């Protein structure tokens, strides 16, 4: 990806538009058209943000893991994979943050507190922290290959926590059954329109995700290219550093 | 001028492929290009002395040749392995003595040498031999390294290197801290190593010492080779 | 690979025998942790209910210290570089250091369990004891493997102390859960039956296996950098 | 003496600003400690009752790390010897390092308290807040002073990590108790009334004063060897 | 023979009291008597070179004179203070450069020198002067010490010592890692120090270098003085 040209193409522009539109639609359905829930009441509308983002975040992390594997595998080794992994993880973390936020708001409404030590809630927090750690590993510095190799390993391990989160409700003898019960019941009792809205929100977030990853991955490519440009200047300076001078002056 | 290095640098019998071959190699520390395009060829059996002011890039060059740093630009091969793709192989064939000694301070001198020897399945005799080479055979062999004097630590590090029997020896200021006797022992050690088919690159400021030993002197300045040097210069 | 592993493990354990850091430092530390818990929570019923959790919390805190120590040995005088150029097989190093780590952790856990039984007067019967032992083994192995893997990843880097807890704690969460539940069952704490423990043991074994294989494969690329 | 103190404190804080070890490492560590506690105890009523204790446990664990770090700076490259021969007044060093330590601890405690209020949803009213703040100051000062004193004691000796937790934890027990009780009162946890907190604050002040005076006097002889 | 040291060791003008005066001094590391009875007198303005094989006790002697080690046996006084009773005072009057550099690796070169300078209330000019003396005035002054090359670190450590303006300078292998230019700068530095009334003891294996500078050479062997040396030998 040569420097100078922007990161958007007709395709990504179309994608962007589609994302915005679908988000608007989600707002419409989520806030107006879809009915309140029998148990949850109006607060159920949070569900569309809460669950939509989680699922897309899952997808993002899985993509990160897959492209990390692709990087580690010698035959397909290329920094493109590393950049995709990085971009995907970034927005994954973003969505996860939204999930946590929406979730705790919802918790305030339905459990009366922002935070409970429910298994899923906690494991989600861990998953979130893991990928924050992943991003930390990414900007440890060092060469691009170094960054790619280190972070790929972390990504492949961190992704294993997703099943843990998903099945945590069953794994963990939670003192807060009510929470995960709520999870289930609402699932069961979602009426058609709610289901549709949930699906719609998931689609919308997916569009946003794809749009972001495409752009971000190109930006990262440019940054790497830029590093090399900077290196040229530094090289010239370094080589001239010595001429005619004595010691380290 | 670097390209010249290849020609002038290589000894008459250019039939064998060189042990170290760098072409415009660049190595980056953080964001700083400590090596800014080094072109250098070292043939088997040479003892190359790397010379240059503080910060010239000697340590960086040695670490690059040891496969500890990635090649940011240019091409290079060491002991026949490509530096961009086969650094893991390179590492298994070189021996490096850095500014740090790389010793386990809670183990005795002998235990340290034994450990490094064991990595290449060295026999007990060979271990004792390497201890003896560096004059550590006596009382010192069983003193915990952490208690040794600076020079004694340096000797131990050298003994570990000897025990490892590498094909390419990379030494970063090996004289530092050694007394007169130790420096003679070091010279003998390097001669013996070359005699047994190894190749040596030494970075040092002790020109009087190392100069006599070296078959070639390479001047590094500002991360590049100022003078590739000729045979026996 | 296994020769290397034996070599490295023997080296690490000898260093420990010499410096006694784990015995003199980490053990008392872990013990103090338990006592401090007792202080902070001063409430018997609570303590008994939470004893198993505390045992494993103590273990995981100590794990952090032991891992840092295990790689401090290597980085103190640049020995890690020496290892990397010595052509020692990375999987060998990984397994070797894991073994040494596991041995030290095991000693630690035994102490902690003993303390828990003593301080928080939890009780344990035979079948519980069997379960407990079978829990310790996979749990310890898992922790040692994860610790070594991330320890190696953090070792070279500048903010290593920063990174280690950040990476380590989330990943060991499953062990914390599983081992705690199994130990509860063994202690019969909060009315759990021994039988409930076994599924968790299974989970711990899977965990250990995953990281054993994953780590052995991944350690090379990590050290390469 | 005070010029030295300012000098040393400024130096330590600048090192921290550069390396960000406390911010990037100890803060997340402390936060994770809290989360892990909650995870292991997983019981809200217990958590609310014990939140104050956990805050101070977290602080004390972090204290250990911060003190080790604070003297690692000095011993890493033999700077401590340089300090000892530089004719810098030992009391100055003591106070300087204590100040730097206190600043870092304070940042830490604020975070922990915030977490406790959020995660364990404890609540706090105005008078409680006042009490809490007046608790933090002497408690932190005390911890910083003790930490520096024993850190300096351990720094010279070989197995310093060995010694530090052993020496430190028993001595800080009073702070743990006092601060916990005061904080409980502030949080109104386990039905404690705010007024109950003040006597403890008094105790903390005495504690801090004692170690301030004692430490300033004792640090010189300590550095001797 | 040690007793002889006192007489032969002291320069003609024995009027002033000596800066260092050791009589049969013994220092113990762990259980090992690294110094086994050293008798030595150093007058103000001397530059004494300590010579001897690895493990002879040079470092131990310097640390003893710096007041960092207790006197196990014998008597001694440094800059007029008794080593058994006034070690704390001694410490405030000497400057020591050990094998380690004693730098803060997270601070820049300038920040390090400033810190040590501030301990003796040195002005900004003096700090810049000491940086300049060791050729650290340029780009390097603002690089974090941890990133410097070995020799650059050593220079920084020397600059810190200069900034501290001690009465007795104790240097342990100051040449280690310095390039040719750095060694010239070191010599100038020491001469300037002596000119401004300081006294210097240097332990070194770089005899060619240090030898030329020293006003006296003292041979240490096995923890005692083999040859106290005379003026200008
Ligand atoms: C901070 C608090 C919360 C967090 C971190 C959180 C986290 C999650 C996560 C990670 C999922 C995806 C589970 C999966 O499919 O693998 C999820 C799903 C869900 N959450 Fe939450 N949640 C929180 C609070 C709540 C609250 C308060 C409710 C409603 C009372 C709720 C209802 C749901 C529902 C209905 C689903 C979708 C069904 C399911 O997959 O189980 N969540 N939540
Ligand atoms: N992050 C960085 N920022 C700026 N400069 C850096 C950085 N990292 C390294 N350097 C510079 O790179 C060079 C490293 O050179 P190297 O250590 O190879 O020198 P050397 O030839 O071994 O010197 P010496 O003889 O002192 O050992 C030094 O000039 C150092 O200042
Ligand atoms: N605990 C101990 N047990 C045995 N020997 C010890 C112990 N501590 C120190 N030593 C010995 O004491 C001596 C210390 O001498 P010192 O460090 O002063 O030597 P040096 O003259 O500085 O040598 P170098 O030129 O290598 O720096 C060494 O021979 C060391 O082996
Ligand atoms: Mg170097
Ligand atoms: Mg010495």
Short mmCIF file of N, CA, C and O in Angstrom, two decimals, chain D residues 64-105:
data_model
loop_
_atom_site.label_atom_id
_atom_site.label_comp_id
_atom_site.label_asym_id
_atom_site.label_seq_id
_atom_site.Cartn_x
_atom_site.Cartn_y
_atom_site.Cartn_z
N UNK D 64 4.88 -3.96 48.84
CA UNK D 64 6.03 -4.85 48.72
C UNK D 64 6.72 -4.63 47.38
O UNK D 64 7.92 -4.37 47.31
N UNK D 65 5.92 -4.66 46.31
CA UNK D 65 6.51 -4.51 44.98
C UNK D 65 7.16 -3.14 44.84
O UNK D 65 8.29 -3.00 44.38
N UNK D 66 6.44 -2.10 45.27
CA UNK D 66 6.95 -0.74 45.07
C UNK D 66 8.26 -0.56 45.82
O UNK D 66 9.22 0.00 45.29
N UNK D 67 8.32 -1.07 47.05
CA UNK D 67 9.57 -0.93 47.82
C UNK D 67 10.70 -1.67 47.10
O UNK D 67 11.79 -1.12 46.89
N UNK D 68 10.43 -2.90 46.69
CA UNK D 68 11.47 -3.65 45.98
C UNK D 68 11.95 -2.84 44.79
O UNK D 68 13.15 -2.64 44.58
N UNK D 69 11.00 -2.32 44.02
CA UNK D 69 11.35 -1.51 42.85
C UNK D 69 12.21 -0.32 43.28
O UNK D 69 13.26 -0.03 42.71
N UNK D 70 11.77 0.36 44.35
CA UNK D 70 12.42 1.59 44.78
C UNK D 70 13.89 1.34 45.11
O UNK D 70 14.74 2.21 44.88
N UNK D 71 14.21 0.16 45.64
CA UNK D 71 15.61 -0.11 45.95
C UNK D 71 16.31 -0.86 44.82
O UNK D 71 17.53 -0.82 44.72
N UNK D 72 15.52 -1.50 43.93
CA UNK D 72 16.13 -2.10 42.75
C UNK D 72 16.81 -1.00 41.94
O UNK D 72 17.92 -1.17 41.44
N UNK D 73 16.15 0.16 41.85
CA UNK D 73 16.74 1.30 41.15
C UNK D 73 18.15 1.55 41.67
O UNK D 73 19.10 1.76 40.91
N UNK D 74 18.31 1.48 42.99
CA UNK D 74 19.60 1.85 43.60
C UNK D 74 20.63 0.74 43.44
O UNK D 74 21.81 1.00 43.22
N UNK D 75 20.19 -0.52 43.55
CA UNK D 75 21.17 -1.60 43.59
C UNK D 75 21.49 -2.13 42.19
O UNK D 75 22.52 -2.77 42.00
N UNK D 76 20.62 -1.85 41.20
CA UNK D 76 20.78 -2.46 39.87
C UNK D 76 22.21 -2.27 39.37
O UNK D 76 22.88 -3.22 38.98
N UNK D 77 22.72 -1.06 39.40
CA UNK D 77 24.03 -0.78 38.82
C UNK D 77 24.98 -0.25 39.90
O UNK D 77 25.89 0.53 39.63
N UNK D 78 24.72 -0.66 41.15
CA UNK D 78 25.63 -0.25 42.22
C UNK D 78 25.52 1.20 42.62
O UNK D 78 26.44 1.77 43.21
N UNK D 79 24.37 1.83 42.31
CA UNK D 79 24.23 3.25 42.65
C UNK D 79 24.19 3.45 44.16
O UNK D 79 24.62 4.49 44.67
N UNK D 80 23.72 2.41 44.89
CA UNK D 80 23.63 2.57 46.34
C UNK D 80 25.02 2.82 46.94
O UNK D 80 25.20 3.73 47.74
N UNK D 81 26.01 2.05 46.49
CA UNK D 81 27.39 2.30 46.94
C UNK D 81 27.77 3.74 46.63
O UNK D 81 28.27 4.46 47.48
N UNK D 82 27.48 4.15 45.40
CA UNK D 82 27.82 5.53 45.01
C UNK D 82 27.17 6.51 45.97
O UNK D 82 27.81 7.44 46.45
N UNK D 83 25.88 6.27 46.28
CA UNK D 83 25.19 7.16 47.22
C UNK D 83 25.90 7.17 48.56
O UNK D 83 26.12 8.21 49.17
N UNK D 84 26.29 5.96 49.01
CA UNK D 84 26.89 5.87 50.34
C UNK D 84 28.21 6.62 50.41
O UNK D 84 28.55 7.20 51.44
N UNK D 85 28.95 6.64 49.31
CA UNK D 85 30.23 7.37 49.36
C UNK D 85 30.05 8.82 48.93
O UNK D 85 30.97 9.61 49.05
N UNK D 86 28.86 9.16 48.44
CA UNK D 86 28.71 10.53 47.92
C UNK D 86 28.52 11.52 49.06
O UNK D 86 28.42 12.72 48.83
N UNK D 87 28.47 11.02 50.31
CA UNK D 87 28.30 11.95 51.42
C UNK D 87 26.90 12.52 51.47
O UNK D 87 26.68 13.59 52.02
N UNK D 88 25.95 11.82 50.84
CA UNK D 88 24.56 12.24 50.94
C UNK D 88 24.06 11.83 52.33
O UNK D 88 24.28 10.70 52.75
N UNK D 89 23.38 12.75 53.03
CA UNK D 89 23.00 12.43 54.41
C UNK D 89 21.95 11.32 54.41
O UNK D 89 20.92 11.45 53.77
N UNK D 90 22.23 10.21 55.11
CA UNK D 90 21.28 9.09 55.14
C UNK D 90 19.85 9.51 55.51
O UNK D 90 18.91 9.10 54.84
N UNK D 91 19.66 10.36 56.55
CA UNK D 91 18.28 10.79 56.82
C UNK D 91 17.63 11.40 55.59
O UNK D 91 16.46 11.14 55.30
N UNK D 92 18.43 12.17 54.86
CA UNK D 92 17.90 12.76 53.64
C UNK D 92 17.42 11.68 52.68
O UNK D 92 16.30 11.74 52.15
N UNK D 93 18.27 10.66 52.45
CA UNK D 93 17.89 9.57 51.55
C UNK D 93 16.59 8.94 52.06
O UNK D 93 15.63 8.74 51.30
N UNK D 94 16.57 8.68 53.37
CA UNK D 94 15.41 8.01 53.96
C UNK D 94 14.13 8.80 53.68
O UNK D 94 13.17 8.28 53.09
N UNK D 95 14.15 10.07 54.05
CA UNK D 95 12.94 10.88 53.85
C UNK D 95 12.61 11.00 52.38
O UNK D 95 11.46 10.86 51.96
N UNK D 96 13.64 11.24 51.56
CA UNK D 96 13.40 11.39 50.13
C UNK D 96 12.69 10.18 49.56
O UNK D 96 11.65 10.30 48.91
N UNK D 97 13.25 9.01 49.82
CA UNK D 97 12.64 7.80 49.24
C UNK D 97 11.25 7.59 49.83
O UNK D 97 10.33 7.16 49.12
N UNK D 98 11.08 7.90 51.12
CA UNK D 98 9.75 7.74 51.72
C UNK D 98 8.73 8.63 51.02
O UNK D 98 7.64 8.17 50.67
N UNK D 99 9.12 9.88 50.77
CA UNK D 99 8.18 10.79 50.11
C UNK D 99 7.76 10.22 48.77
O UNK D 99 6.58 10.06 48.46
N UNK D 100 8.77 9.87 47.94
CA UNK D 100 8.46 9.31 46.63
C UNK D 100 7.52 8.12 46.77
O UNK D 100 6.53 7.98 46.05
N UNK D 101 7.84 7.25 47.74
CA UNK D 101 7.03 6.05 47.96
C UNK D 101 5.61 6.44 48.31
O UNK D 101 4.63 5.92 47.74
N UNK D 102 5.46 7.41 49.23
CA UNK D 102 4.13 7.80 49.69
C UNK D 102 3.30 8.31 48.52
O UNK D 102 2.14 7.91 48.35
N UNK D 103 3.91 9.13 47.69
CA UNK D 103 3.17 9.67 46.54
C UNK D 103 2.61 8.52 45.71
O UNK D 103 1.43 8.47 45.37
N UNK D 104 3.49 7.55 45.42
CA UNK D 104 3.04 6.45 44.55
C UNK D 104 1.96 5.62 45.24
O UNK D 104 0.95 5.25 44.63
N UNK D 105 2.15 5.37 46.54
CA UNK D 105 1.14 4.58 47.26
C UNK D 105 -0.21 5.28 47.23
O UNK D 105 -1.24 4.64 47.01
#
